[in-house]
XYZ file of C-alpha atoms in Angstrom:
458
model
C -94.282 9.284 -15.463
C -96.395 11.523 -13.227
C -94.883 14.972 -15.239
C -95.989 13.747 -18.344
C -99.621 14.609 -17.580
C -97.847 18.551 -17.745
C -96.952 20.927 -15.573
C -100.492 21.764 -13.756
C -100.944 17.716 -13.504
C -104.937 18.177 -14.124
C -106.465 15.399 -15.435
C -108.703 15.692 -18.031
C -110.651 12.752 -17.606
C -112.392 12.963 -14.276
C -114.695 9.780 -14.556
C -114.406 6.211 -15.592
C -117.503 6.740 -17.604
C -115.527 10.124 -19.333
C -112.523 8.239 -19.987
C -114.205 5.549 -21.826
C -116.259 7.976 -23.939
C -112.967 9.266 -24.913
C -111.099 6.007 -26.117
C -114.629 5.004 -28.102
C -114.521 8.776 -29.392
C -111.484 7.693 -31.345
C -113.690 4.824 -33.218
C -114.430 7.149 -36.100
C -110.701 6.651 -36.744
C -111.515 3.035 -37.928
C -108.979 0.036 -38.033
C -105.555 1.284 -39.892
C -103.106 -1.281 -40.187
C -99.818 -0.825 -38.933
C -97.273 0.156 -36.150
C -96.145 4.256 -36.398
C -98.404 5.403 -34.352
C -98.297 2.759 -31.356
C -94.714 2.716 -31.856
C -94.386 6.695 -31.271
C -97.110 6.363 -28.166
C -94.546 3.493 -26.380
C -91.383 5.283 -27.329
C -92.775 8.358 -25.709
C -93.502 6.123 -22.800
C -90.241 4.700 -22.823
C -91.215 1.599 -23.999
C -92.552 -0.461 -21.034
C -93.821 -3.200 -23.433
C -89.652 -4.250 -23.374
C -90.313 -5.174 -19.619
C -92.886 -7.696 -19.745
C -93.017 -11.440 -21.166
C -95.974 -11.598 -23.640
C -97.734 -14.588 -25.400
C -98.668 -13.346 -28.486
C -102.319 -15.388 -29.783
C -103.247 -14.570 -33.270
C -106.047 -16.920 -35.773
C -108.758 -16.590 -37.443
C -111.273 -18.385 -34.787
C -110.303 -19.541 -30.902
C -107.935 -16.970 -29.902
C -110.374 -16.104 -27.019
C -110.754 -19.629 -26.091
C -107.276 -20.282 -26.636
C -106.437 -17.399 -24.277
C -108.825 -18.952 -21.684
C -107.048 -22.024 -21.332
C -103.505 -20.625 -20.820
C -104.581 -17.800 -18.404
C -106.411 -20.732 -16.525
C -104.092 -23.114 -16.152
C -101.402 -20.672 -15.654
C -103.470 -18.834 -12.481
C -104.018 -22.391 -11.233
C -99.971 -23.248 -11.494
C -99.643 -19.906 -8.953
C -98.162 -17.153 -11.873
C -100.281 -13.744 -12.259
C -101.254 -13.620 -15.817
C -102.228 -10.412 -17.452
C -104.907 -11.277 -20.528
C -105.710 -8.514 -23.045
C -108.460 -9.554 -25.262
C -111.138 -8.303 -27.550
C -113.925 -7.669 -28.447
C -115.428 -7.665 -24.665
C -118.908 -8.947 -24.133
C -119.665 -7.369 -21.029
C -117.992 -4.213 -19.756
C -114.987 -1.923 -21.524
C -112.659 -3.175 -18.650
C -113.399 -6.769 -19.669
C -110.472 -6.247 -22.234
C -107.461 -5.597 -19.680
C -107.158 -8.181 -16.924
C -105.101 -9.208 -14.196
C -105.752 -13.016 -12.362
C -108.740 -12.662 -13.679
C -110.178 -9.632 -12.616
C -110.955 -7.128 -14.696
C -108.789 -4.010 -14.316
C -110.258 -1.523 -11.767
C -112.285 1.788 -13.129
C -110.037 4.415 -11.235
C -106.751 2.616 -12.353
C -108.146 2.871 -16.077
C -108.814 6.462 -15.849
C -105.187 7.350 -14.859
C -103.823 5.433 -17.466
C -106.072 7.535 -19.648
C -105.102 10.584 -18.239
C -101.634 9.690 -18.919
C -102.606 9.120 -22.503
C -104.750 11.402 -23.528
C -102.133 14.228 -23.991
C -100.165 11.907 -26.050
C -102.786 11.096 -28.239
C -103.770 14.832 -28.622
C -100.091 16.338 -29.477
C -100.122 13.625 -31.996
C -103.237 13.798 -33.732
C -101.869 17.561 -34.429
C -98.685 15.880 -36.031
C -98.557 14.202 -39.618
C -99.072 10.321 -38.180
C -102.877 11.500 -37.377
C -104.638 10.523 -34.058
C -104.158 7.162 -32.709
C -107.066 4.772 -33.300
C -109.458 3.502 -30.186
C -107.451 0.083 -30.285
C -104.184 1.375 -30.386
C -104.971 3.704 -27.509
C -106.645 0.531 -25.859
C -103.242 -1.423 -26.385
C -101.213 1.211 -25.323
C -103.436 1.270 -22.272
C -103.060 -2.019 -21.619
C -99.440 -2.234 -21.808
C -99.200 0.203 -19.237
C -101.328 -1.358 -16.644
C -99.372 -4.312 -16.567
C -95.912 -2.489 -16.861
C -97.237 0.137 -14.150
C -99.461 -1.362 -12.097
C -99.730 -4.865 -11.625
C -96.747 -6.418 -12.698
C -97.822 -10.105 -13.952
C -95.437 -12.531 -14.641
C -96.888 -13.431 -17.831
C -99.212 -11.192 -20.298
C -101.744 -13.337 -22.549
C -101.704 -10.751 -25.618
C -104.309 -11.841 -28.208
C -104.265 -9.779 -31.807
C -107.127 -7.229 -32.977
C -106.911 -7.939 -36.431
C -104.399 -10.259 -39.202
C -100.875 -9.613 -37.411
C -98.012 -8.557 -38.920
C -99.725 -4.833 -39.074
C -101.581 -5.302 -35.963
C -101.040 -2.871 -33.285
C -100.424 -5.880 -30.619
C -97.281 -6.814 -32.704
C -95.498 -4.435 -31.040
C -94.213 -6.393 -28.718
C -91.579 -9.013 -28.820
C -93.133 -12.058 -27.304
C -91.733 -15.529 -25.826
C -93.999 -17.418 -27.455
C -96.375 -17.458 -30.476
C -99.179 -18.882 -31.302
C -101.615 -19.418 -34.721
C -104.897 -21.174 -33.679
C -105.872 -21.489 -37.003
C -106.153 -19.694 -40.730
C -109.932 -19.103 -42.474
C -111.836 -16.580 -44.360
C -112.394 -13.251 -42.196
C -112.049 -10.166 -42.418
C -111.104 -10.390 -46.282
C -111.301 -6.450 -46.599
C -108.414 -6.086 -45.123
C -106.212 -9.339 -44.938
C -106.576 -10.577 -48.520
C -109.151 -12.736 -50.041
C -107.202 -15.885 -50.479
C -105.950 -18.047 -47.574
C -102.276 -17.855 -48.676
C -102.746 -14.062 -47.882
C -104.735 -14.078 -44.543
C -101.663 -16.921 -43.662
C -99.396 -14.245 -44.680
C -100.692 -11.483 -42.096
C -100.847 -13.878 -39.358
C -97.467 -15.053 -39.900
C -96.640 -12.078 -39.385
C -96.409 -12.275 -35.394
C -93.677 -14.779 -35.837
C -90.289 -13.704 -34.673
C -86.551 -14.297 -34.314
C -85.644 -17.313 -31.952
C -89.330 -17.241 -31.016
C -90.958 -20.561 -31.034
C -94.698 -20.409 -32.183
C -97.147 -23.186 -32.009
C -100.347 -23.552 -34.798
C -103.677 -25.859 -34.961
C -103.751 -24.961 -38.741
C -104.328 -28.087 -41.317
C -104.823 -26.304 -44.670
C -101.444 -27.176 -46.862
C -100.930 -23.557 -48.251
C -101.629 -22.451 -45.017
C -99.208 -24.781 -43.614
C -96.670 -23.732 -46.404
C -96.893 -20.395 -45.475
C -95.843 -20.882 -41.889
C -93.093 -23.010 -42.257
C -91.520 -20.714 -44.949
C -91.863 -17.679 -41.942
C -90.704 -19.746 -39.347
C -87.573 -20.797 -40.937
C -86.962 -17.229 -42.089
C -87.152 -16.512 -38.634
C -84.654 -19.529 -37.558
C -87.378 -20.385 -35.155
C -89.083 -23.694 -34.234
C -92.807 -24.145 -35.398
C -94.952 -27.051 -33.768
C -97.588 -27.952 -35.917
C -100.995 -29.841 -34.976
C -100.854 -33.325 -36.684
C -97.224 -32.962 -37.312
C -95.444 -32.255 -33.782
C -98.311 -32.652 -31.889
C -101.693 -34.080 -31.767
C -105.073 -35.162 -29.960
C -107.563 -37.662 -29.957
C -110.978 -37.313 -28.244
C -111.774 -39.936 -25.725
C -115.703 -39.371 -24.963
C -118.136 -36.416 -23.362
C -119.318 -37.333 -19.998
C -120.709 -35.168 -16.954
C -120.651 -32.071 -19.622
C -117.157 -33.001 -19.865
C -114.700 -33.101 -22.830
C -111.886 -35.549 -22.733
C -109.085 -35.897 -25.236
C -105.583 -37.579 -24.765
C -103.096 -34.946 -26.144
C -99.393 -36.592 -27.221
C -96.598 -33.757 -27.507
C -93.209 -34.055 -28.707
C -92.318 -34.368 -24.699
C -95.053 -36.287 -23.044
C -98.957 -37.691 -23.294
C -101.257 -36.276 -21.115
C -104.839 -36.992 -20.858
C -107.002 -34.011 -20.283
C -110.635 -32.900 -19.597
C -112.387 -29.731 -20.622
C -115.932 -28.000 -19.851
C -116.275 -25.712 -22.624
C -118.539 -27.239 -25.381
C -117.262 -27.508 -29.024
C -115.596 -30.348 -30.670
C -113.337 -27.697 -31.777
C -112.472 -26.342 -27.707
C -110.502 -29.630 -27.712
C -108.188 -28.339 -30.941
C -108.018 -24.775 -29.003
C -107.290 -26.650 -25.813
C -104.765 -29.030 -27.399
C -103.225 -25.992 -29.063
C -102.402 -24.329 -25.554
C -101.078 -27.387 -24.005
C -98.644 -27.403 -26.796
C -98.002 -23.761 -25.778
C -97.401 -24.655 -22.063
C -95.497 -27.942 -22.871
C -92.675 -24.954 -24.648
C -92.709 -22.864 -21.244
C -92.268 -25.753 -19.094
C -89.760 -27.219 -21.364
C -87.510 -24.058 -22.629
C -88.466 -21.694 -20.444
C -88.583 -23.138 -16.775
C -92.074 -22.565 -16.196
C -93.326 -24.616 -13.586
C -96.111 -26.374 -13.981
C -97.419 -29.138 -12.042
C -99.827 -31.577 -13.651
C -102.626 -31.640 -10.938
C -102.873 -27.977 -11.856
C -102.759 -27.870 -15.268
C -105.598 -30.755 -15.849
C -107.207 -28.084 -13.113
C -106.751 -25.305 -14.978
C -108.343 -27.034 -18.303
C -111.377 -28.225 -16.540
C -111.999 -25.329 -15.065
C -111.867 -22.693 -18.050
C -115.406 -20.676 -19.168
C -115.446 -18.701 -22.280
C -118.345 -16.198 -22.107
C -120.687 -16.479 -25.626
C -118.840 -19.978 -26.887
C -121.700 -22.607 -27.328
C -122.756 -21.242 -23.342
C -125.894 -22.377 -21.846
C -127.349 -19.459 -20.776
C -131.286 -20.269 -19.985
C -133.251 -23.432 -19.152
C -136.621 -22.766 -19.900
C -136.158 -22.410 -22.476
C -133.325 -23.896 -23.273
C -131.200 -20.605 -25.076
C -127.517 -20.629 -26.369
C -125.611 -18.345 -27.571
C -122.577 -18.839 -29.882
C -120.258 -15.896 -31.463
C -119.840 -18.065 -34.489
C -119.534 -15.512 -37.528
C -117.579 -16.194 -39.892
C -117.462 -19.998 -42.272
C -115.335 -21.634 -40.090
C -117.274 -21.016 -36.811
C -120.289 -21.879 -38.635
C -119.053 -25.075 -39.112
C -117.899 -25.755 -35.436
C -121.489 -24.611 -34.310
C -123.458 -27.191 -37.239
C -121.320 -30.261 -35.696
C -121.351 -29.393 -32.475
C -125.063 -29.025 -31.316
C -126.269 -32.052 -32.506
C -123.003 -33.557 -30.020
C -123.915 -31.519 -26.980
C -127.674 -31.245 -27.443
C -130.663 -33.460 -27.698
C -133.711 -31.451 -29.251
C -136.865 -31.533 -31.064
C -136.414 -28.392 -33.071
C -133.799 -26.010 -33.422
C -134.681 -22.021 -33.792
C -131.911 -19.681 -34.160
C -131.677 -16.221 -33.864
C -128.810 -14.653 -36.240
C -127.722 -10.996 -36.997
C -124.532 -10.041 -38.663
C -122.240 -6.860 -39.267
C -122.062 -6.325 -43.141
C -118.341 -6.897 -44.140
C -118.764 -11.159 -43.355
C -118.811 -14.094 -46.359
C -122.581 -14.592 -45.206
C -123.526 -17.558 -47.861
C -120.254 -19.642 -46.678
C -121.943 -19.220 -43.071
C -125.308 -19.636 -44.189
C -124.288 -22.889 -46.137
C -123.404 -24.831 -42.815
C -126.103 -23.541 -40.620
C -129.204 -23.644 -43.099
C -129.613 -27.642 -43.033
C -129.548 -27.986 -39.089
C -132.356 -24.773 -38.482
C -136.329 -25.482 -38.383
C -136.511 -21.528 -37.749
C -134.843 -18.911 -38.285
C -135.334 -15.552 -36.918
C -132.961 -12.614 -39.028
C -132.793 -9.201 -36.478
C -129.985 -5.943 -36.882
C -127.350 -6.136 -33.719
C -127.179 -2.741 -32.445
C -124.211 -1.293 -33.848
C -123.000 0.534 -36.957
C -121.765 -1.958 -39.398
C -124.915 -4.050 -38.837
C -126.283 -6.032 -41.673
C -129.574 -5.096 -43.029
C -131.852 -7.723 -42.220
C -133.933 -8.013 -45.353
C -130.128 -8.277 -47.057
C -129.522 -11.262 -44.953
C -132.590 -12.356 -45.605
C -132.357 -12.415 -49.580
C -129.180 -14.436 -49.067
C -130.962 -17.143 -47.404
C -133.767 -17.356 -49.877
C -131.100 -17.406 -52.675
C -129.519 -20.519 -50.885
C -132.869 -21.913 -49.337
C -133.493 -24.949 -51.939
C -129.765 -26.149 -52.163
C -128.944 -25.792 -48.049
C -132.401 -25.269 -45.723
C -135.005 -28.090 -44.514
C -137.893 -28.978 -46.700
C -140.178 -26.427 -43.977
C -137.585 -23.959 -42.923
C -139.805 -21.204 -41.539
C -137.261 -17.501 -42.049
C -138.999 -14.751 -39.751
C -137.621 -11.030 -39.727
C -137.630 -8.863 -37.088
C -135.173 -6.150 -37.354
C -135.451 -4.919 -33.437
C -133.367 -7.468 -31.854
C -135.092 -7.337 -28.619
C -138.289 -8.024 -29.980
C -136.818 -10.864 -31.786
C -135.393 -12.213 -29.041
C -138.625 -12.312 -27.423
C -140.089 -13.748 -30.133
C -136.953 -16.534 -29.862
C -138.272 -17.243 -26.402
C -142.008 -17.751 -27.203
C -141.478 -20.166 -30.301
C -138.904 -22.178 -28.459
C -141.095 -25.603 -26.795
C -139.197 -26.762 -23.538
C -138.142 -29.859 -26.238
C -136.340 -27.602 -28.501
C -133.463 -25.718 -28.257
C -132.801 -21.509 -29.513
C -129.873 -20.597 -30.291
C -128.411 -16.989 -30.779
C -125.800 -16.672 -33.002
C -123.778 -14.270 -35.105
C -121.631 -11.226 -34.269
C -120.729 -10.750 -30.639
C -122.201 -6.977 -31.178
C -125.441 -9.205 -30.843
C -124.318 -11.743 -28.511
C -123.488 -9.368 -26.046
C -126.544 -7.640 -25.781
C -128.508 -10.607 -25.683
C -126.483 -12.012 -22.976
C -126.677 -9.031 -20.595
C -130.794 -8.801 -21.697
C -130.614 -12.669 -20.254
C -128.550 -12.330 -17.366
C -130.265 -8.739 -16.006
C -127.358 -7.060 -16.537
C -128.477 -3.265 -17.099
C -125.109 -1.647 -17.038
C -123.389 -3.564 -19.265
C -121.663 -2.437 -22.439
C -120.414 -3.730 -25.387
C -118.294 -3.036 -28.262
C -114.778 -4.141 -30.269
């Protein structure tokens, strides 16, 4: 692999920082669905995705947290788990990790270097350049074929499925947390659609596992999966879990599986965590069983209890009490309006939204509205931000049917500002809230936590 970077071997990426600038320099390229182009990359790489064992995590919401669990509890059982995930709330390298840990600056910037004269020879050809997330999967594939070597690779989608560029790989297990309305632009306005492009991971002899409930939805999977000659374990159907109580800022649900009962605990907050959670033991009941995976039951009740999710329902200040949630879309909405009153004792509630432009906005605005006493509209600082007077004509068009009698709406487009302003309106008996795209919550987070180098971004 070393001659690939040509005969003089210079790199031209000297710096992490360079190399970085140089996959977010393809951005411009935007999101274009389908496989030539990552296909070319890996065959000129001799496809080193054909060496690894993915699990392949597509769904409209939970794919993070679903993601969590399994790279937790499979760490904890003693495998090395590789987990490629996006968007990243912290720092570019957030995306690619190994045990854990995200992968190290120097090793991403010779992966680039191997790249970038790839990318270049075929942005000259008729395919066009790569886009920044197929160069990021393509990156990612090659640290764990290259360098690390995990026994397992947690692989969760960009966007829909069956033309996302993570489908290139041929996984041992699949996985649908769940079908809603997102990303509509490009995955179809109806349901039966969006189904349709998630289904789309499913494979040949591949069994996939799915928390979805909706009968269309439902419909659609069943019809892939037995196109595929492949078994599909449906929540409710094959498997299913009841929640037991929240104690000690713990979860606890009994999950019953077509092999077993098991009784499990879990930290993260969210009455839906315990459908995401119930979703992955599902996915590790099909390793252990099929696939020899051994996994011991002290550490994979271990492994549950100990999973974090950064930006899902996570408390990150006391006084006052703040936060945040990357609910943005209907569906998470919904999670967030049943969950805080479960986790959360509090006067008032004051929440502090801002969204990118392309989302169903009155759907979201529908389940949040009656639960807010104020509500604070800013701009997250990225391109396809949502105006904030926009947002805010959406609310008042929705205010009488959905919003409290005294719903007080405040705008304040600089998001720092507002977030100050979140802070100083916020009584040590209430609770704030930041919610929205993760654009936002990642800024706010690192703002919170004094984290001054961190980046953020899709």
């Amino acid at each position: 692999m070393g001659d690939i970077l040509g005969g003089s071997g210079s790199a031209p990426l000297g710096t992490y920082t360079e190399a970085v600038d140089w996959i977010n320099s393809l951005i411009p390229f935007g999101i274009r669905p389908g496989l030539e182009r990552i296909e070319k990359l890996m065959e000129k790489l001799e496809n080193p995705q054909r060496r690894l064992k993915f699990i392949h995590v597509a769904g409209t919401n939970g794919k993070g947290s679903t993601c969590a669990f399994l790279t937790s509890v499979l760490i904890q059982s003693g495998y090395s788990v590789g987990t490629f995930t996006s968007p990243y709330i912290t720092k570019f390298t957030n995306r690619f990790q190994y045990n854990g840990e995200d992968i190290p600056e120097e090793t991403l910037t010779k992966l680039s270097n191997i790249l970038h004269p790839l990318v270049t020879e075929m942005a000259e050809s008729e395919l066009g350049s790569p886009t920044m997330f197929e160069v990021a999967t393509a990156l990612a594939i090659l640290y764990y074929s290259q360098e690390c070597y995990p026994d397992v690779v947690v692989w969760e989608t960009g966007l829909g499925g069956r033309l996302d560029v993570t489908n290139i790989v041929f996984p041992i297990v699949s996985v649908i947390t769940n079908v809603g309305y997102d990303h509509t632009d490009v995955l179809g306005d109806t349901l039966e659609q969006i189904a349709t492009e998630k289904a789309g991971i499913i494979k040949p002899g591949v069994p996939v596992i799915s928390c979805v409930t909706q009968p269309e939805v439902v419909a659609v999977l069943k019809e892939k999966a037995s196109a595929c000659r492949t078994s599909l374990y449906l929540a409710d159907e094959d498997f299913s879990y009841e929640i037991t109580g929240i104690e000690n800022g713990l979860q606890s649900f009994t999950f019953k599986g077509p092999f077993r009962s098991l009784d499990i605990d879990i930290a993260m907050k969210g009455v839906h965590q315990c459908t995401n959670a119930a979703g992955a033991m599902m996915v590790l009941e099909v390793l252990r069983q099929y696939l020899a995976f051994m996994l011991d039951d002290e550490d994979v009740l271990k492994g549950f209890r100990d999973t974090f999710w950064a930006g899902r329902l996570e408390e990150i200040s006391s006084s006052p009490r703040i936060v945040l949630d990357g609910a943005h879309n209907p569906e998470g909405a919904e999670s967030l309006a049943k969950s805080l009153p479960i986790f959360y004792k509090y006067g008032k509630l004051n929440l502090l939204m801002g969204m990118l432009s392309n989302k169903h906005h009155e759907s979201y605005l529908e389940h949040i509205l009656p639960i807010v006493d104020t509500l604070i509209l800013t701009e997250p600082d990225f391109r396809k931000k949502m105006d904030a007077d926009n947002l805010h004509g959406i609310v008042e068009s929705l205010r009488g049917k959905y919003a409290k009698e005294h719903l007080e709406i405040i705008v304040e487009r600089d998001w720092g500002k507002a977030l100050q302003l979140l802070k100083t309106i916020t009584a040590e008996d209430d609770l704030a809230v930041v919610s929205g795209t993760l654009y936002l919550i990642a800024d706010v987070r690192s703002t919170l936590l004094q984290q001054p180098d961190s980046e953020k971004g899709w």
